[in-house]
Amino acid sequence: NAGVTQTPKFQVLKTGQSMTLQCAQDMNHEYMSWYRQDPGMGLRLIHYSVGAGITDQGEVPNGYNVSRSTTEDFPLRLLSAAPSQTSVYFCASRPGARYGTDTQYFGPGTRLTVL
Amino acid sequence: GENVEQHPSTLSVQEGDSAVIKCTYSDSASNYFPWYKQELGKGPQLIIDIRSNVGEKKDQRIAVTLNKTAKHFSLHITETQPEDSAVYFCAALEPFGNEKLTFGTGTRLTIIP
């Protein structure tokens, strides 16, 4: 198993540009999430999904869109990049409560800089 | 929603000594409390977790304690080693429906050789 994979590892954008951060997991997990990590702020939840076709907002959803058309993939779209979106982004997945475990696995992260 | 506070934000201990990191949570319904270790340039990795029906759990040099009444839980690392230097995060899981995992702001642990 590759676990949770994210691409790209690094990205530089100009203000106003759009892009998609890719996330995939091969563990057949129901739950997937996107977090951003900023110095002194910990991990803040952007959007999450409890299954294919179901998404919901987290703590800091503004400026981001997600979709979950398959169990494996959970892309994060930046609609019009702003310098405030400069951060490290982590995708995560976990099986779901009905599987008897809540262990969440994180991807390696994408470091995004918006100029 | 859930709110998790974590202290201290930085901690330096001599190699071989013990380190303790504390977290408090606000939602009494939260029932799962993991601890993650994050090394530089990597994603967080689970090191230990505890459920609300258990008061303490150990795994070699690492232990977690939970006080449901006071709504706080702690990470204990004994006989610290240089490779324990990292950022540690606590988290709490809100059950029933959204099942969101809320994280503390992290503790940077430095082990002094």
mmCIF file of C-alpha atoms in Angstrom:
data_model
loop_
_atom_site.group_PDB
_atom_site.id
_atom_site.type_symbol
_atom_site.label_atom_id
_atom_site.label_comp_id
_atom_site.label_asym_id
_atom_site.label_seq_id
_atom_site.Cartn_x
_atom_site.Cartn_y
_atom_site.Cartn_z
ATOM 1 C CA ASN A 1 0.000 0.000 0.000
ATOM 2 C CA ALA A 2 1.221 3.471 -0.872
ATOM 3 C CA GLY A 3 -0.973 4.942 1.875
ATOM 4 C CA VAL A 4 -1.939 8.591 1.362
ATOM 5 C CA THR A 5 -0.203 10.315 -1.544
ATOM 6 C CA GLN A 6 -0.196 14.013 -2.393
ATOM 7 C CA THR A 7 0.978 15.911 -5.444
ATOM 8 C CA PRO A 8 2.705 18.215 -5.983
ATOM 9 C CA LYS A 9 5.189 18.451 -3.094
ATOM 10 C CA PHE A 10 5.892 22.130 -3.774
ATOM 11 C CA GLN A 11 3.993 24.788 -5.712
ATOM 12 C CA VAL A 12 4.385 28.514 -6.287
ATOM 13 C CA LEU A 13 1.393 30.475 -7.544
ATOM 14 C CA LYS A 14 0.697 34.078 -8.380
ATOM 15 C CA THR A 15 -2.228 35.855 -6.769
ATOM 16 C CA GLY A 16 -5.431 35.061 -8.635
ATOM 17 C CA GLN A 17 -4.256 31.818 -10.176
ATOM 18 C CA SER A 18 -6.192 28.606 -9.589
ATOM 19 C CA MET A 19 -4.888 25.117 -9.030
ATOM 20 C CA THR A 20 -5.791 21.693 -7.691
ATOM 21 C CA LEU A 21 -3.913 19.814 -5.002
ATOM 22 C CA GLN A 22 -4.233 16.091 -5.555
ATOM 23 C CA CYS A 23 -4.783 13.491 -2.825
ATOM 24 C CA ALA A 24 -5.266 9.758 -3.177
ATOM 25 C CA GLN A 25 -5.422 6.808 -0.790
ATOM 26 C CA ASP A 26 -5.340 3.107 -1.549
ATOM 27 C CA MET A 27 -6.639 1.820 1.801
ATOM 28 C CA ASN A 28 -10.360 1.969 0.936
ATOM 29 C CA HIS A 29 -10.917 4.509 3.718
ATOM 30 C CA GLU A 30 -14.302 6.183 4.021
ATOM 31 C CA TYR A 31 -13.160 9.427 5.613
ATOM 32 C CA MET A 32 -10.818 11.909 3.966
ATOM 33 C CA SER A 33 -9.831 15.387 5.091
ATOM 34 C CA TRP A 34 -7.768 18.395 4.102
ATOM 35 C CA TYR A 35 -5.849 20.439 6.670
ATOM 36 C CA ARG A 36 -3.646 23.462 6.440
ATOM 37 C CA GLN A 37 -0.728 23.966 8.797
ATOM 38 C CA ASP A 38 0.532 27.419 9.671
ATOM 39 C CA PRO A 39 3.152 28.333 12.295
ATOM 40 C CA GLY A 40 1.621 28.464 15.778
ATOM 41 C CA MET A 41 -1.821 27.464 14.477
ATOM 42 C CA GLY A 42 -1.605 23.697 14.470
ATOM 43 C CA LEU A 43 -3.629 21.746 11.911
ATOM 44 C CA ARG A 44 -6.849 23.406 10.823
ATOM 45 C CA LEU A 45 -9.542 21.483 8.991
ATOM 46 C CA ILE A 46 -10.493 22.907 5.589
ATOM 47 C CA HIS A 47 -12.955 20.354 4.180
ATOM 48 C CA TYR A 48 -13.736 16.730 4.840
ATOM 49 C CA SER A 49 -15.664 13.832 3.338
ATOM 50 C CA VAL A 50 -17.336 10.877 5.022
ATOM 51 C CA GLY A 51 -17.753 8.956 1.774
ATOM 52 C CA ALA A 52 -17.923 9.238 -2.000
ATOM 53 C CA GLY A 53 -20.315 12.008 -3.010
ATOM 54 C CA ILE A 54 -20.412 13.554 0.487
ATOM 55 C CA THR A 55 -18.359 16.579 1.533
ATOM 56 C CA ASP A 56 -18.646 19.175 4.264
ATOM 57 C CA GLN A 57 -16.890 22.302 5.462
ATOM 58 C CA GLY A 58 -14.364 22.393 8.232
ATOM 59 C CA GLU A 59 -12.973 25.288 10.223
ATOM 60 C CA VAL A 60 -11.431 27.330 7.369
ATOM 61 C CA PRO A 61 -13.250 26.492 4.090
ATOM 62 C CA ASN A 62 -13.292 29.902 2.385
ATOM 63 C CA GLY A 63 -11.417 30.007 -0.914
ATOM 64 C CA TYR A 64 -11.316 26.218 -1.295
ATOM 65 C CA ASN A 65 -13.525 23.660 -3.038
ATOM 66 C CA VAL A 66 -13.536 19.872 -2.820
ATOM 67 C CA SER A 67 -15.297 16.962 -4.452
ATOM 68 C CA ARG A 68 -15.291 13.212 -3.785
ATOM 69 C CA SER A 69 -16.331 11.335 -6.896
ATOM 70 C CA THR A 70 -14.467 8.159 -5.901
ATOM 71 C CA THR A 71 -13.438 6.572 -2.611
ATOM 72 C CA GLU A 72 -9.756 6.937 -3.512
ATOM 73 C CA ASP A 73 -9.453 10.588 -4.561
ATOM 74 C CA PHE A 74 -10.136 13.850 -2.749
ATOM 75 C CA PRO A 75 -8.770 16.875 -4.664
ATOM 76 C CA LEU A 76 -8.604 20.354 -3.142
ATOM 77 C CA ARG A 77 -9.172 23.276 -5.488
ATOM 78 C CA LEU A 78 -7.972 26.817 -4.885
ATOM 79 C CA LEU A 79 -10.312 29.025 -6.862
ATOM 80 C CA SER A 80 -8.331 32.282 -6.881
ATOM 81 C CA ALA A 81 -5.118 32.032 -4.885
ATOM 82 C CA ALA A 82 -4.345 34.675 -2.277
ATOM 83 C CA PRO A 83 -1.146 35.241 -0.236
ATOM 84 C CA SER A 84 -3.123 34.213 2.890
ATOM 85 C CA GLN A 85 -3.314 30.717 1.416
ATOM 86 C CA THR A 86 0.441 30.285 1.658
ATOM 87 C CA SER A 87 0.711 27.237 3.879
ATOM 88 C CA VAL A 88 1.513 23.553 4.069
ATOM 89 C CA TYR A 89 -1.468 21.402 3.111
ATOM 90 C CA PHE A 90 -2.012 17.889 4.404
ATOM 91 C CA CYS A 91 -4.478 15.320 3.198
ATOM 92 C CA ALA A 92 -5.546 12.572 5.594
ATOM 93 C CA SER A 93 -7.723 9.489 5.579
ATOM 94 C CA ARG A 94 -9.174 7.039 8.093
ATOM 95 C CA PRO A 95 -11.343 3.958 7.855
ATOM 96 C CA GLY A 96 -14.496 5.214 9.570
ATOM 97 C CA ALA A 97 -16.076 4.353 12.915
ATOM 98 C CA ARG A 98 -17.910 1.244 11.698
ATOM 99 C CA TYR A 99 -14.562 -0.432 11.036
ATOM 100 C CA GLY A 100 -13.676 -0.240 14.718
ATOM 101 C CA THR A 101 -10.675 2.042 14.348
ATOM 102 C CA ASP A 102 -10.261 5.798 14.165
ATOM 103 C CA THR A 103 -6.579 5.847 13.214
ATOM 104 C CA GLN A 104 -5.987 8.689 10.771
ATOM 105 C CA TYR A 105 -3.145 8.586 8.262
ATOM 106 C CA PHE A 106 -1.568 11.703 6.798
ATOM 107 C CA GLY A 107 0.042 12.328 3.448
ATOM 108 C CA PRO A 108 3.506 13.943 3.131
ATOM 109 C CA GLY A 109 2.111 17.415 2.488
ATOM 110 C CA THR A 110 2.179 20.094 -0.220
ATOM 111 C CA ARG A 111 4.044 23.331 0.472
ATOM 112 C CA LEU A 112 2.222 26.149 -1.322
ATOM 113 C CA THR A 113 3.508 29.690 -1.743
ATOM 114 C CA VAL A 114 1.282 32.407 -3.191
ATOM 115 C CA LEU A 115 3.104 35.525 -4.365
ATOM 116 C CA GLY B 1 -17.645 22.509 18.200
ATOM 117 C CA GLU B 2 -14.680 20.981 19.941
ATOM 118 C CA ASN B 3 -11.792 23.129 21.178
ATOM 119 C CA VAL B 4 -8.436 21.579 22.106
ATOM 120 C CA GLU B 5 -5.774 23.484 24.016
ATOM 121 C CA GLN B 6 -2.209 22.177 24.245
ATOM 122 C CA HIS B 7 0.646 23.158 26.582
ATOM 123 C CA PRO B 8 3.471 23.919 26.544
ATOM 124 C CA SER B 9 4.182 25.203 23.043
ATOM 125 C CA THR B 10 7.894 24.448 23.439
ATOM 126 C CA LEU B 11 9.669 22.037 25.762
ATOM 127 C CA SER B 12 13.353 21.259 26.212
ATOM 128 C CA VAL B 13 14.483 18.305 28.297
ATOM 129 C CA GLN B 14 17.820 16.662 28.978
ATOM 130 C CA GLU B 15 18.362 13.334 27.254
ATOM 131 C CA GLY B 16 17.214 10.540 29.554
ATOM 132 C CA ASP B 17 14.716 12.720 31.426
ATOM 133 C CA SER B 18 10.930 12.547 31.032
ATOM 134 C CA ALA B 19 8.716 14.887 29.011
ATOM 135 C CA VAL B 20 5.042 15.622 29.634
ATOM 136 C CA ILE B 21 2.668 17.419 27.263
ATOM 137 C CA LYS B 22 -0.857 18.297 28.336
ATOM 138 C CA CYS B 23 -4.100 18.901 26.441
ATOM 139 C CA THR B 24 -7.593 19.913 27.457
ATOM 140 C CA TYR B 25 -10.763 19.513 25.414
ATOM 141 C CA SER B 26 -14.153 21.171 25.636
ATOM 142 C CA ASP B 27 -16.715 18.653 24.306
ATOM 143 C CA SER B 28 -17.525 15.975 26.885
ATOM 144 C CA ALA B 29 -18.892 13.789 24.052
ATOM 145 C CA SER B 30 -15.443 13.426 22.445
ATOM 146 C CA ASN B 31 -14.383 9.797 22.766
ATOM 147 C CA TYR B 32 -11.074 9.290 20.991
ATOM 148 C CA PHE B 33 -7.776 11.085 21.701
ATOM 149 C CA PRO B 34 -4.756 10.452 19.472
ATOM 150 C CA TRP B 35 -1.248 11.861 19.701
ATOM 151 C CA TYR B 36 0.785 12.587 16.586
ATOM 152 C CA LYS B 37 4.500 13.160 16.066
ATOM 153 C CA GLN B 38 5.648 15.351 13.199
ATOM 154 C CA GLU B 39 9.237 15.413 12.066
ATOM 155 C CA LEU B 40 10.614 18.195 9.929
ATOM 156 C CA GLY B 41 9.246 18.148 6.394
ATOM 157 C CA LYS B 42 6.942 15.196 7.011
ATOM 158 C CA GLY B 43 3.282 14.568 7.707
ATOM 159 C CA PRO B 44 2.070 13.828 11.248
ATOM 160 C CA GLN B 45 2.317 10.204 12.331
ATOM 161 C CA LEU B 46 0.216 8.532 15.013
ATOM 162 C CA ILE B 47 2.269 7.435 18.022
ATOM 163 C CA ILE B 48 -0.395 6.491 20.556
ATOM 164 C CA ASP B 49 -4.114 6.924 21.121
ATOM 165 C CA ILE B 50 -6.681 6.363 23.849
ATOM 166 C CA ARG B 51 -10.439 5.927 23.996
ATOM 167 C CA SER B 52 -12.703 7.512 26.577
ATOM 168 C CA ASN B 53 -13.400 4.188 28.320
ATOM 169 C CA VAL B 54 -9.720 3.790 29.250
ATOM 170 C CA GLY B 55 -7.725 5.835 31.780
ATOM 171 C CA GLU B 56 -4.183 5.013 30.683
ATOM 172 C CA LYS B 57 -2.349 3.334 27.841
ATOM 173 C CA LYS B 58 1.348 2.528 27.472
ATOM 174 C CA ASP B 59 3.570 1.595 24.583
ATOM 175 C CA GLN B 60 7.199 1.130 25.619
ATOM 176 C CA ARG B 61 8.515 4.611 26.561
ATOM 177 C CA ILE B 62 5.282 6.409 25.646
ATOM 178 C CA ALA B 63 2.123 6.615 27.727
ATOM 179 C CA VAL B 64 -1.105 8.586 27.548
ATOM 180 C CA THR B 65 -3.411 9.323 30.476
ATOM 181 C CA LEU B 66 -6.996 10.547 30.275
ATOM 182 C CA ASN B 67 -9.096 12.288 32.918
ATOM 183 C CA LYS B 68 -12.652 12.452 31.552
ATOM 184 C CA THR B 69 -14.002 14.379 34.521
ATOM 185 C CA ALA B 70 -11.478 17.175 34.096
ATOM 186 C CA LYS B 71 -11.484 16.802 30.293
ATOM 187 C CA HIS B 72 -7.741 16.603 29.935
ATOM 188 C CA PHE B 73 -5.239 14.093 28.639
ATOM 189 C CA SER B 74 -1.451 13.957 28.694
ATOM 190 C CA LEU B 75 1.434 12.430 26.781
ATOM 191 C CA HIS B 76 4.343 11.068 28.813
ATOM 192 C CA ILE B 77 7.673 10.166 27.232
ATOM 193 C CA THR B 78 10.221 8.507 29.526
ATOM 194 C CA GLU B 79 13.967 8.030 29.000
ATOM 195 C CA THR B 80 13.955 10.581 26.200
ATOM 196 C CA GLN B 81 16.318 10.156 23.258
ATOM 197 C CA PRO B 82 17.516 12.609 20.579
ATOM 198 C CA GLU B 83 15.154 11.020 18.027
ATOM 199 C CA ASP B 84 12.209 12.092 20.190
ATOM 200 C CA SER B 85 12.875 15.692 19.100
ATOM 201 C CA ALA B 86 9.856 16.687 16.968
ATOM 202 C CA VAL B 87 6.546 18.544 17.107
ATOM 203 C CA TYR B 88 3.784 16.678 18.935
ATOM 204 C CA PHE B 89 0.055 17.242 18.397
ATOM 205 C CA CYS B 90 -2.873 16.079 20.462
ATOM 206 C CA ALA B 91 -6.375 15.744 19.024
ATOM 207 C CA ALA B 92 -9.950 14.931 20.019
ATOM 208 C CA LEU B 93 -12.608 13.241 17.916
ATOM 209 C CA GLU B 94 -16.194 14.481 17.960
ATOM 210 C CA PRO B 95 -18.515 11.516 17.507
ATOM 211 C CA PHE B 96 -22.049 11.310 16.126
ATOM 212 C CA GLY B 97 -22.319 12.443 12.553
ATOM 213 C CA ASN B 98 -19.501 14.700 11.478
ATOM 214 C CA GLU B 99 -16.755 12.862 13.373
ATOM 215 C CA LYS B 100 -14.284 15.712 13.056
ATOM 216 C CA LEU B 101 -10.801 15.417 14.497
ATOM 217 C CA THR B 102 -9.751 18.698 16.163
ATOM 218 C CA PHE B 103 -6.059 19.295 16.825
ATOM 219 C CA GLY B 104 -4.138 21.216 19.451
ATOM 220 C CA THR B 105 -1.598 23.822 18.338
ATOM 221 C CA GLY B 106 1.416 21.572 18.866
ATOM 222 C CA THR B 107 4.434 21.270 21.181
ATOM 223 C CA ARG B 108 7.966 21.511 19.868
ATOM 224 C CA LEU B 109 10.014 19.063 21.943
ATOM 225 C CA THR B 110 13.801 19.379 21.927
ATOM 226 C CA ILE B 111 15.977 16.743 23.560
ATOM 227 C CA ILE B 112 19.300 18.156 24.745
ATOM 228 C CA PRO B 113 22.158 15.606 24.426
#
